[in-house]
């Protein structure tokens, strides 16, 4: 039996012990668990006290991390080893924020490339680099997956910093996305950034060609000056016709879902400015420094990973709801969805054998309080247990120009925070039948008997509360890096390669044949289901 096997079976013993108790009982036995199970880095605290575990179980989880070689895997990543085994590449997103600089091709260029694309961003903002009719009013990022989700999430999160050209994002190959975004814009004052690591992605290249035609129809030959590109494939950018001075490169050791920190962040820098972008990097770097040095038992990303392993493997809960009580994090769950599910949604171990246990959970979510008025019914009273990550800032970030209404906005924020705490509490402690009946005191007995069962909350439903002072660029960078390293630590524990994504290949390949079939109106040689659907579509189109 390996050390890791022993750690897994120890975990199972703790799980059996804790399954037999409740969060109510755990808090009654140890009211101090709110402090004992909270861990901080500066103003950021992860509070695991509402999770269905205790200090001994957490100790067993830390032992599992150690036995699984999390520290060695982390150090291998930071020193530039080819941790992306299937593609034979390092994974050096930490180098983009200056947290490590191994002797790997391209790493030495990081600072210069950052300066170059931030200088371009500031030139667009100031109007020093302008379009056919003066300064750019709008920037449209065309990209998908990691070339979209990070920038759009960050641009929304940093809305108070966004005093430059308005940032828009087109990702879907559905022409409705492109036309609905471009429709209200003036091409003569619009900059289009084509963002694609490979510069071959069907959706992005299709959108980029149509956007180029849209620009050309308005500004003619000057359309070229309205386009920039971000890619590792510089020859393809040149072939597309984008001048080298507006092409910003990055490196194959930056995974798509880890690329926000590279020139893929250009639209954020154009909208929010180079200072905000550097603050974002600094926030991520502060989490990197902690991740690289803190002991496992106090290492925030590792602990977040371990609580996830506890939920997924020890308790068997298959999904996680990510609920920021912060409207500006409205796209955070979508961002973490790709980060987590594309990284660890795997069934092959690093050596190709089958994994021994369940890997990445389904990640989903929406901001609170909106979530309360849609799916929280099921989270509280449904038949599945859904662990929740709550994210809350202690104070609001008041947008420029709203200082006169600071008191009213403080009231908004107090209500927002109260709702977050109420949800965490209702999930953890629930309401028993006796409490539901007591809450109906004075009502006719028959009415109490009829309704009280519907008003029972089982409780014992876990959540982690991630609390920080305020959502600014630094805090956002730190929060993203927290989840990046969490995903990495889980990948090490599950023994999967978190940096490839073979699961997206087959559909991409098949789409080529489907496109030919749809255009021809017949799918010769296709599977019977596809052939029938193609025939139906052809009939519907007449
Ligand atoms: O289809 C998945 C994927 O390869 C992601 O990993 C990536 O972020 C996205 O497509 C976009 O790729 P690219 O930046 O090369 O256009």
Coordinates of C-alpha atoms and ligand atoms in Angstrom, one line a residue:
X1 CA 0.0 0.0 0.0
X2 CA 1.4 3.4 -1.0
X3 CA 1.4 6.4 1.3
X4 CA -1.3 7.9 -0.9
X5 CA -3.5 4.7 -0.7
X6 CA -3.1 4.9 3.1
X7 CA -4.1 8.6 3.1
X8 CA -7.2 7.8 1.0
X9 CA -8.4 5.1 3.3
X10 CA -7.7 7.3 6.4
X11 CA -9.9 9.9 4.7
X12 CA -12.7 7.3 4.2
X13 CA -12.6 6.6 8.0
X14 CA -13.0 10.3 8.7
X15 CA -15.8 10.5 6.2
X16 CA -17.7 7.7 7.9
X17 CA -17.3 9.4 11.2
X18 CA -18.5 12.8 9.9
X19 CA -21.4 11.4 7.8
X20 CA -22.9 10.3 11.1
X21 CA -23.0 13.8 12.6
X22 CA -24.3 17.2 11.5
X23 CA -23.1 20.7 11.2
X24 CA -25.3 21.7 14.1
X25 CA -23.7 19.0 16.3
X26 CA -20.2 20.0 15.2
X27 CA -20.8 23.7 16.1
X28 CA -22.5 22.7 19.4
X29 CA -19.4 20.6 20.3
X30 CA -17.0 23.3 19.2
X31 CA -18.2 26.9 18.8
X32 CA -14.6 27.9 18.1
X33 CA -14.5 26.0 14.8
X34 CA -15.4 29.3 13.0
X35 CA -11.9 30.5 13.9
X36 CA -10.1 27.1 13.9
X37 CA -11.3 26.3 10.4
X38 CA -10.6 29.8 8.9
X39 CA -7.3 30.6 7.1
X40 CA -6.1 34.0 5.9
X41 CA -3.7 35.7 3.6
X42 CA -3.8 39.4 4.3
X43 CA -7.4 40.6 4.0
X44 CA -8.5 37.4 2.3
X45 CA -10.1 34.7 4.5
X46 CA -11.3 31.2 3.6
X47 CA -13.8 30.1 6.2
X48 CA -14.4 26.3 6.0
X49 CA -16.3 26.1 9.3
X50 CA -19.6 25.4 7.5
X51 CA -18.0 22.5 5.6
X52 CA -18.9 19.0 6.8
X53 CA -15.4 18.3 8.3
X54 CA -13.3 19.0 11.3
X55 CA -9.7 19.6 12.2
X56 CA -8.8 15.9 12.2
X57 CA -10.4 15.4 8.8
X58 CA -8.5 18.4 7.5
X59 CA -5.3 17.0 8.9
X60 CA -6.0 13.7 7.0
X61 CA -6.6 15.8 3.8
X62 CA -3.3 17.6 4.3
X63 CA -1.6 14.2 4.7
X64 CA -3.2 13.2 1.4
X65 CA -1.9 16.2 -0.3
X66 CA 1.6 15.4 1.0
X67 CA 1.4 11.8 0.0
X68 CA 0.1 12.7 -3.5
X69 CA 3.2 14.8 -4.1
X70 CA 1.4 18.2 -4.3
X71 CA 4.6 20.1 -3.2
X72 CA 6.8 18.3 -5.7
X73 CA 4.3 18.9 -8.6
X74 CA 4.0 22.6 -7.6
X75 CA 7.8 23.0 -7.7
X76 CA 8.0 21.1 -11.0
X77 CA 5.5 23.6 -12.5
X78 CA 7.4 26.6 -11.1
X79 CA 10.8 25.4 -12.3
X80 CA 9.5 24.9 -15.9
X81 CA 9.4 21.2 -16.1
X82 CA 7.1 19.8 -18.8
X83 CA 4.2 19.2 -16.4
X84 CA 1.9 19.2 -19.4
X85 CA 3.0 15.7 -20.2
X86 CA 0.8 14.9 -23.2
X87 CA 1.8 18.0 -25.0
X88 CA 5.4 18.0 -23.7
X89 CA 5.2 21.6 -22.4
X90 CA 5.7 23.5 -19.1
X91 CA 2.8 25.4 -17.7
X92 CA 4.2 28.8 -16.8
X93 CA 1.3 31.2 -16.3
X94 CA 3.0 32.2 -13.0
X95 CA 5.9 33.6 -15.1
X96 CA 3.5 36.1 -16.7
X97 CA 3.2 37.7 -13.3
X98 CA 6.9 37.5 -12.5
X99 CA 6.5 34.7 -9.9
X100 CA 9.0 32.4 -11.5
X101 CA 11.5 32.7 -14.3
X102 CA 12.9 29.3 -15.3
X103 CA 15.2 29.1 -18.3
X104 CA 12.5 28.3 -20.7
X105 CA 12.3 29.9 -24.2
X106 CA 10.2 33.0 -24.0
X107 CA 10.2 33.6 -20.3
X108 CA 12.9 36.3 -20.7
X109 CA 10.6 38.2 -23.1
X110 CA 7.7 38.4 -20.7
X111 CA 8.5 41.8 -19.2
X112 CA 9.2 43.4 -22.6
X113 CA 6.0 42.0 -24.2
X114 CA 3.9 43.2 -21.2
X115 CA 5.4 46.7 -21.5
X116 CA 4.6 46.6 -25.3
X117 CA 1.0 45.6 -25.1
X118 CA 0.3 47.9 -22.1
X119 CA 1.9 50.8 -24.0
X120 CA -0.4 50.0 -27.0
X121 CA -3.4 49.8 -24.6
X122 CA -2.6 53.2 -23.1
X123 CA -2.0 54.7 -26.6
X124 CA -5.5 53.5 -27.6
X125 CA -6.9 55.0 -24.4
X126 CA -5.3 58.4 -24.9
X127 CA -6.1 58.5 -28.6
X128 CA -2.4 58.5 -29.5
X129 CA -3.3 55.5 -31.6
X130 CA -6.5 56.3 -33.3
X131 CA -8.9 55.1 -35.9
X132 CA -10.3 56.5 -39.1
X133 CA -12.3 59.2 -37.3
X134 CA -10.3 59.8 -34.2
X135 CA -9.9 58.0 -30.9
X136 CA -11.5 54.6 -30.5
X137 CA -14.7 54.6 -28.6
X138 CA -15.1 50.8 -28.6
X139 CA -12.9 47.8 -28.6
X140 CA -14.3 44.4 -29.6
X141 CA -12.5 41.3 -28.5
X142 CA -13.1 38.3 -30.8
X143 CA -12.0 35.1 -29.1
X144 CA -13.5 32.0 -27.4
X145 CA -12.8 29.8 -24.4
X146 CA -9.7 31.1 -22.6
X147 CA -9.3 33.9 -25.2
X148 CA -12.7 35.3 -24.1
X149 CA -13.8 34.1 -20.6
X150 CA -10.9 35.7 -18.7
X151 CA -11.0 39.1 -20.4
X152 CA -14.8 39.4 -20.3
X153 CA -14.9 38.3 -16.6
X154 CA -12.2 40.7 -15.6
X155 CA -13.6 43.6 -17.6
X156 CA -16.9 43.3 -15.8
X157 CA -15.2 42.8 -12.4
X158 CA -13.2 46.0 -12.9
X159 CA -16.0 48.1 -14.1
X160 CA -15.1 51.1 -11.9
X161 CA -11.6 51.2 -13.5
X162 CA -13.1 51.0 -17.0
X163 CA -12.8 54.6 -18.1
X164 CA -11.3 53.9 -21.5
X165 CA -13.0 52.6 -24.7
X166 CA -15.9 50.4 -24.0
X167 CA -15.0 46.7 -24.1
X168 CA -17.2 44.2 -26.0
X169 CA -16.8 40.5 -26.5
X170 CA -17.8 38.3 -29.3
X171 CA -17.2 34.5 -28.9
X172 CA -20.0 32.4 -30.4
X173 CA -19.8 31.5 -34.0
X174 CA -23.6 32.2 -34.0
X175 CA -23.7 35.3 -36.3
X176 CA -26.2 36.7 -33.9
X177 CA -23.5 37.3 -31.4
X178 CA -21.3 39.3 -33.8
X179 CA -24.1 41.3 -35.4
X180 CA -25.8 42.1 -32.0
X181 CA -22.5 43.4 -30.6
X182 CA -21.3 45.2 -33.7
X183 CA -24.7 46.5 -34.7
X184 CA -24.8 49.6 -32.4
X185 CA -21.1 50.4 -32.9
X186 CA -19.5 52.9 -35.3
X187 CA -16.9 51.0 -37.3
X188 CA -14.9 54.2 -37.9
X189 CA -14.3 54.3 -34.1
X190 CA -14.0 50.6 -33.3
X191 CA -10.9 48.6 -32.7
X192 CA -11.2 44.8 -33.2
X193 CA -8.8 42.6 -31.3
X194 CA -8.6 39.0 -32.7
X195 CA -7.5 36.8 -29.7
X196 CA -6.6 33.2 -30.4
X197 CA -3.7 31.2 -29.1
X198 CA -3.7 29.1 -32.2
X199 CA -5.2 31.5 -34.7
X200 CA -7.0 28.6 -36.2
X201 CA -10.1 28.3 -34.0
X202 CA -13.1 28.0 -36.3
X203 CA -15.4 30.3 -34.4
X204 CA -12.8 33.0 -33.9
X205 CA -11.5 33.0 -37.4
X206 CA -15.1 33.1 -38.9
X207 CA -16.0 36.0 -36.6
X208 CA -12.7 37.8 -37.4
X209 CA -13.3 37.6 -41.2
X210 CA -16.8 38.9 -40.9
X211 CA -15.7 41.7 -38.6
X212 CA -12.9 42.6 -41.1
X213 CA -15.5 42.9 -43.8
X214 CA -17.7 45.0 -41.6
X215 CA -14.8 47.4 -41.0
X216 CA -13.8 47.5 -44.6
X217 CA -17.3 48.3 -45.7
X218 CA -17.1 51.4 -43.7
X219 CA -13.5 52.6 -43.6
X220 CA -12.2 50.8 -46.7
X221 CA -8.4 50.4 -46.8
X222 CA -8.0 51.8 -43.3
X223 CA -9.7 48.7 -41.9
X224 CA -6.3 47.1 -41.2
X225 CA -5.5 49.9 -38.7
X226 CA -8.6 49.0 -36.8
X227 CA -7.4 45.5 -36.1
X228 CA -5.0 44.0 -33.6
X229 CA -4.2 40.4 -32.8
X230 CA -3.0 38.3 -29.9
X231 CA -1.7 34.9 -30.6
X232 CA 1.2 32.5 -30.4
X233 CA 0.9 31.9 -34.2
X234 CA 2.5 35.0 -35.6
X235 CA 2.7 33.8 -39.2
X236 CA -1.1 33.3 -39.2
X237 CA -1.7 36.8 -37.9
X238 CA 0.5 38.1 -40.7
X239 CA -1.3 36.0 -43.3
X240 CA -4.6 37.4 -42.0
X241 CA -3.3 40.9 -42.8
X242 CA -2.7 42.3 -39.3
X243 CA 0.5 44.4 -39.2
X244 CA 3.2 43.2 -37.0
X245 CA 3.2 46.3 -34.9
X246 CA -0.3 45.5 -33.7
X247 CA 0.3 41.8 -33.1
X248 CA 1.1 40.7 -29.6
X249 CA 2.5 37.3 -29.0
X250 CA 2.6 34.9 -26.2
X251 CA 4.1 31.4 -25.7
X252 CA 2.9 27.8 -26.0
X253 CA 3.6 27.3 -22.3
X254 CA 0.6 29.5 -21.5
X255 CA -2.5 27.4 -21.5
X256 CA -5.6 29.0 -23.1
X257 CA -7.5 29.0 -19.8
X258 CA -4.5 30.5 -18.0
X259 CA -3.8 33.2 -20.5
X260 CA -5.6 36.3 -19.1
X261 CA -2.2 37.4 -17.7
X262 CA -0.6 37.5 -21.2
X263 CA -1.6 39.9 -24.0
X264 CA -4.9 38.0 -24.0
X265 CA -5.7 40.6 -21.3
X266 CA -5.3 43.4 -23.9
X267 CA -9.0 44.4 -24.0
X268 CA -9.0 44.7 -20.2
X269 CA -5.9 46.9 -20.3
X270 CA -7.5 49.1 -23.0
X271 CA -10.7 49.4 -21.0
X272 CA -9.2 49.8 -17.5
X273 CA -5.7 51.0 -18.2
X274 CA -2.2 49.6 -17.6
X275 CA -2.1 50.4 -13.9
X276 CA -5.2 48.3 -13.2
X277 CA -3.7 45.5 -15.3
X278 CA -0.4 45.6 -13.4
X279 CA -2.4 45.6 -10.1
X280 CA -4.2 42.5 -11.4
X281 CA -0.9 40.8 -12.0
X282 CA 0.4 41.9 -8.6
X283 CA -2.6 40.4 -6.9
X284 CA -2.0 37.1 -8.7
X285 CA 1.7 37.3 -7.8
X286 CA 0.8 37.7 -4.1
X287 CA -1.2 34.4 -4.2
X288 CA 1.7 32.8 -6.2
X289 CA 4.2 33.7 -3.5
X290 CA 1.9 32.3 -0.8
X291 CA 1.2 29.1 -2.8
X292 CA 4.9 28.5 -3.4
X293 CA 5.9 29.0 0.2
X294 CA 3.2 28.4 2.7
X295 CA 3.1 25.0 4.4
X296 CA 0.4 22.8 3.1
X297 CA -1.7 23.0 6.3
X298 CA -2.0 26.8 5.9
X299 CA -1.8 27.1 2.1
X300 CA -5.0 28.6 0.9
X301 CA -5.2 27.2 -2.6
X302 CA -4.2 23.7 -1.3
X303 CA -6.8 23.9 1.5
X304 CA -9.5 25.0 -1.0
X305 CA -8.4 22.0 -3.2
X306 CA -8.6 19.6 -0.3
X307 CA -12.0 20.8 0.7
X308 CA -13.0 20.1 -2.9
X309 CA -11.6 16.6 -2.7
X310 CA -13.5 16.1 0.5
X311 CA -16.7 17.1 -1.1
X312 CA -16.2 15.2 -4.3
X313 CA -14.5 12.0 -3.1
X314 CA -15.2 11.6 0.6
X315 CA -18.8 12.8 0.5
X316 CA -19.6 12.0 -3.1
X317 CA -21.2 15.3 -4.1
X318 CA -20.9 15.8 -7.8
X319 CA -21.4 19.6 -8.3
X320 CA -20.3 22.9 -6.8
X321 CA -22.2 26.1 -7.0
X322 CA -20.0 29.2 -7.2
X323 CA -22.0 32.1 -5.9
X324 CA -20.3 35.5 -5.6
X325 CA -22.3 38.0 -3.7
X326 CA -20.9 40.6 -6.1
X327 CA -22.6 41.5 -9.3
X328 CA -19.3 42.5 -10.9
X329 CA -18.3 38.8 -10.6
X330 CA -21.2 37.8 -12.8
X331 CA -19.0 35.9 -15.2
X332 CA -16.7 34.4 -12.5
X333 CA -18.5 31.1 -12.4
X334 CA -18.3 30.8 -16.2
X335 CA -14.6 31.5 -16.0
X336 CA -13.9 29.0 -13.3
X337 CA -16.1 26.5 -15.2
X338 CA -13.5 26.4 -18.0
X339 CA -10.6 26.6 -15.6
X340 CA -11.8 23.7 -13.5
X341 CA -13.7 21.5 -15.9
X342 CA -11.4 21.7 -18.9
X343 CA -8.4 21.2 -16.6
X344 CA -9.5 18.3 -14.4
X345 CA -12.6 16.9 -16.2
X346 CA -10.4 13.8 -17.0
X347 CA -10.6 10.1 -16.8
X348 CA -7.1 9.2 -17.7
X349 CA -4.2 9.4 -15.2
X350 CA -1.0 11.1 -16.2
X351 CA 0.4 7.7 -17.2
X352 CA -2.7 6.9 -19.3
X353 CA -4.3 4.5 -16.9
X354 CA -7.8 5.0 -15.6
X355 CA -8.3 7.3 -12.7
X356 CA -9.2 5.6 -9.4
X357 CA -11.7 8.2 -8.3
X358 CA -14.1 10.8 -9.4
X359 CA -12.4 13.9 -10.7
X360 CA -13.6 17.5 -11.3
X361 CA -17.1 18.3 -10.2
X362 CA -19.6 20.2 -12.3
X363 CA -19.1 23.9 -11.6
X364 CA -22.0 26.3 -12.1
X365 CA -23.4 29.4 -10.5
X366 CA -24.7 32.9 -10.7
X367 CA -24.3 35.9 -8.5
X368 CA -26.3 36.4 -5.3
X369 CA -28.8 37.7 -4.5
X370 CA -30.2 36.8 -8.0
X371 CA -29.4 33.1 -7.4
X372 CA -31.7 33.1 -4.3
X373 CA -34.7 33.9 -6.6
X374 CA -34.0 31.2 -9.1
X375 CA -32.3 27.9 -8.1
X376 CA -31.7 28.3 -4.3
X377 CA -35.0 26.5 -3.7
X378 CA -33.3 23.3 -4.9
X379 CA -30.0 24.1 -3.1
X380 CA -31.9 24.3 0.2
X381 CA -34.7 21.7 -0.1
X382 CA -33.8 19.6 -3.1
X383 CA -32.8 16.0 -2.9
X384 CA -29.1 16.6 -3.8
X385 CA -26.5 18.2 -1.6
X386 CA -24.8 21.0 -3.5
X387 CA -21.8 22.5 -1.8
X388 CA -21.5 26.3 -2.3
X389 CA -18.5 28.6 -2.6
X390 CA -19.7 32.0 -1.5
X391 CA -17.5 35.0 -2.3
X392 CA -18.1 38.3 -0.4
X393 CA -16.4 41.6 -0.1
X394 CA -16.5 43.4 3.3
X395 CA -17.1 46.7 1.6
X396 CA -18.4 47.8 -1.8
X397 CA -16.3 49.5 -4.4
X398 CA -18.2 52.6 -5.3
X399 CA -18.0 53.5 -8.9
X400 CA -16.5 56.9 -9.8
X401 CA -19.1 59.7 -9.8
X402 CA -21.3 58.0 -7.1
X403 CA -19.6 59.2 -4.0
X404 CA -22.5 61.5 -3.1
X405 CA -24.6 58.4 -2.8
X406 CA -22.1 56.4 -0.8
X407 CA -24.5 56.0 2.2
X408 CA -27.3 54.6 0.0
X409 CA -24.7 52.3 -1.6
X410 CA -23.5 51.2 1.8
X411 CA -27.0 50.2 2.6
X412 CA -27.2 48.2 -0.6
X413 CA -24.0 46.4 0.3
X414 CA -25.2 45.7 3.9
X415 CA -28.3 44.0 2.4
X416 CA -26.1 42.1 -0.1
X417 CA -23.8 40.8 2.7
X418 CA -26.7 40.0 5.0
X419 CA -28.3 37.8 2.4
X420 CA -25.0 36.0 1.8
X421 CA -24.6 35.2 5.5
X422 CA -28.3 34.2 5.7
X423 CA -27.9 31.7 2.9
X424 CA -24.8 30.2 4.4
X425 CA -26.5 29.9 7.8
X426 CA -29.8 28.4 6.4
X427 CA -27.8 25.9 4.4
X428 CA -25.7 24.8 7.4
X429 CA -28.3 24.8 10.2
X430 CA -31.6 24.4 8.4
X431 CA -34.9 24.4 10.2
X432 CA -36.3 21.3 12.0
X433 CA -39.9 20.3 12.0
X434 CA -40.3 21.5 15.6
X435 CA -38.8 24.9 14.6
X436 CA -41.1 25.1 11.6
X437 CA -44.1 24.4 13.8
X438 CA -42.9 26.9 16.4
X439 CA -42.6 29.5 13.6
X440 CA -46.3 29.0 12.9
X441 CA -47.4 29.4 16.5
X442 CA -50.9 30.8 16.6
X443 CA -52.0 29.2 13.3
X444 CA -54.8 26.5 13.4
X445 CA -53.3 23.1 14.2
X446 CA -54.5 21.6 10.9
X447 CA -52.7 24.4 9.0
X448 CA -49.5 23.8 11.0
X449 CA -49.7 20.1 10.2
X450 CA -50.3 20.8 6.5
X451 CA -47.6 23.4 5.9
X452 CA -44.9 22.7 8.5
X453 CA -43.3 19.8 6.6
X454 CA -42.9 22.0 3.5
X455 CA -41.1 24.6 5.7
X456 CA -38.5 22.2 7.0
X457 CA -34.9 22.8 5.8
X458 CA -32.7 19.8 6.2
X459 CA -29.6 21.9 6.8
X460 CA -26.2 20.2 7.1
X461 CA -25.5 21.6 3.6
X462 CA -21.9 22.7 3.2
X463 CA -20.5 26.0 2.1
X464 CA -17.1 27.8 2.1
X465 CA -17.1 31.5 2.6
X466 CA -14.4 33.4 0.8
X467 CA -14.2 36.9 2.3
X468 CA -12.0 39.8 1.2
X469 CA -12.0 43.5 1.9
X470 CA -13.0 44.9 -1.5
X471 CA -13.1 43.8 -5.1
X472 CA -10.4 45.8 -6.9
X473 CA -7.8 44.7 -9.5
X474 CA -5.4 43.3 -6.9
X475 CA -8.1 41.4 -5.1
X476 CA -9.4 40.0 -8.4
X477 CA -5.9 38.8 -9.5
X478 CA -5.5 37.1 -6.1
X479 CA -8.9 35.5 -6.3
X480 CA -8.3 34.1 -9.8
X481 CA -4.8 32.7 -8.8
X482 CA -6.4 31.1 -5.8
X483 CA -8.7 29.1 -8.0
X484 CA -5.9 28.4 -10.6
X485 CA -3.7 26.9 -7.9
X486 CA -6.7 25.0 -6.4
X487 CA -7.3 23.4 -9.7
X488 CA -3.6 22.5 -10.0
X489 CA -3.4 20.9 -6.5
X490 CA -6.6 18.9 -7.2
X491 CA -5.1 17.7 -10.5
X492 CA -2.0 16.5 -8.6
X493 CA -4.1 14.7 -6.1
X494 CA -6.2 13.0 -8.8
X495 CA -3.1 12.4 -10.9
X496 CA -4.4 14.0 -14.0
X497 CA -2.7 16.4 -16.4
X498 CA -4.5 19.6 -15.8
X499 CA -3.0 21.3 -18.8
X500 CA -4.3 19.4 -21.8
X501 CA -7.9 19.3 -23.2
X502 CA -8.2 16.3 -25.5
X503 CA -11.9 16.1 -24.7
X504 CA -12.7 19.0 -27.0
X505 CA -11.0 17.4 -30.1
X506 CA -13.6 14.9 -31.3
X507 CA -16.4 17.3 -31.7
X508 CA -14.2 19.8 -33.5
X509 CA -13.1 17.1 -36.0
X510 CA -16.7 15.9 -36.6
X511 CA -18.0 19.4 -37.1
X512 CA -16.1 19.6 -40.4
X513 CA -18.0 16.7 -41.9
X514 CA -21.3 18.0 -40.5
X515 CA -20.7 21.4 -42.1
X516 CA -20.3 19.7 -45.5
X517 CA -23.4 17.6 -44.9
X518 CA -25.5 20.6 -43.9
X519 CA -24.4 22.6 -46.9
X520 CA -25.1 19.7 -49.2
X521 CA -28.4 18.9 -47.5
X522 CA -27.4 15.2 -47.2
X523 CA -25.1 13.4 -44.8
X524 CA -23.8 10.4 -46.8
X525 CA -21.8 8.0 -44.6
X526 CA -22.8 9.7 -41.4
X527 CA -24.4 7.9 -38.5
X528 CA -28.1 7.4 -38.8
X529 CA -29.1 10.0 -36.2
X530 CA -27.1 12.7 -37.9
X531 CA -28.4 11.7 -41.4
X532 CA -32.0 12.0 -40.1
X533 CA -31.3 15.4 -38.5
X534 CA -29.6 16.7 -41.6
X535 CA -32.5 15.6 -43.7
X536 CA -35.0 17.3 -41.3
X537 CA -33.0 20.5 -41.4
X538 CA -33.0 20.4 -45.2
X539 CA -36.7 19.9 -45.2
X540 CA -37.3 22.8 -42.8
X541 CA -35.2 25.1 -44.9
X542 CA -37.3 24.0 -47.9
Ligands
LIG1 O1 -11.7 24.2 -27.5 C1 -11.0 24.5 -26.3 C2 -9.9 25.5 -26.5 O2 -8.8 24.9 -27.1 C3 -9.6 26.1 -25.2 O3 -8.7 25.4 -24.5 C4 -9.1 27.5 -25.6 O4 -9.1 28.4 -24.6 C5 -10.1 27.8 -26.7 O5 -10.3 26.5 -27.4 C6 -9.7 28.8 -27.7 O6 -8.5 28.5 -28.4 P1 -7.7 29.6 -29.2 O7 -7.3 30.6 -28.2 O8 -6.5 28.9 -29.8 O9 -8.6 30.2 -30.2

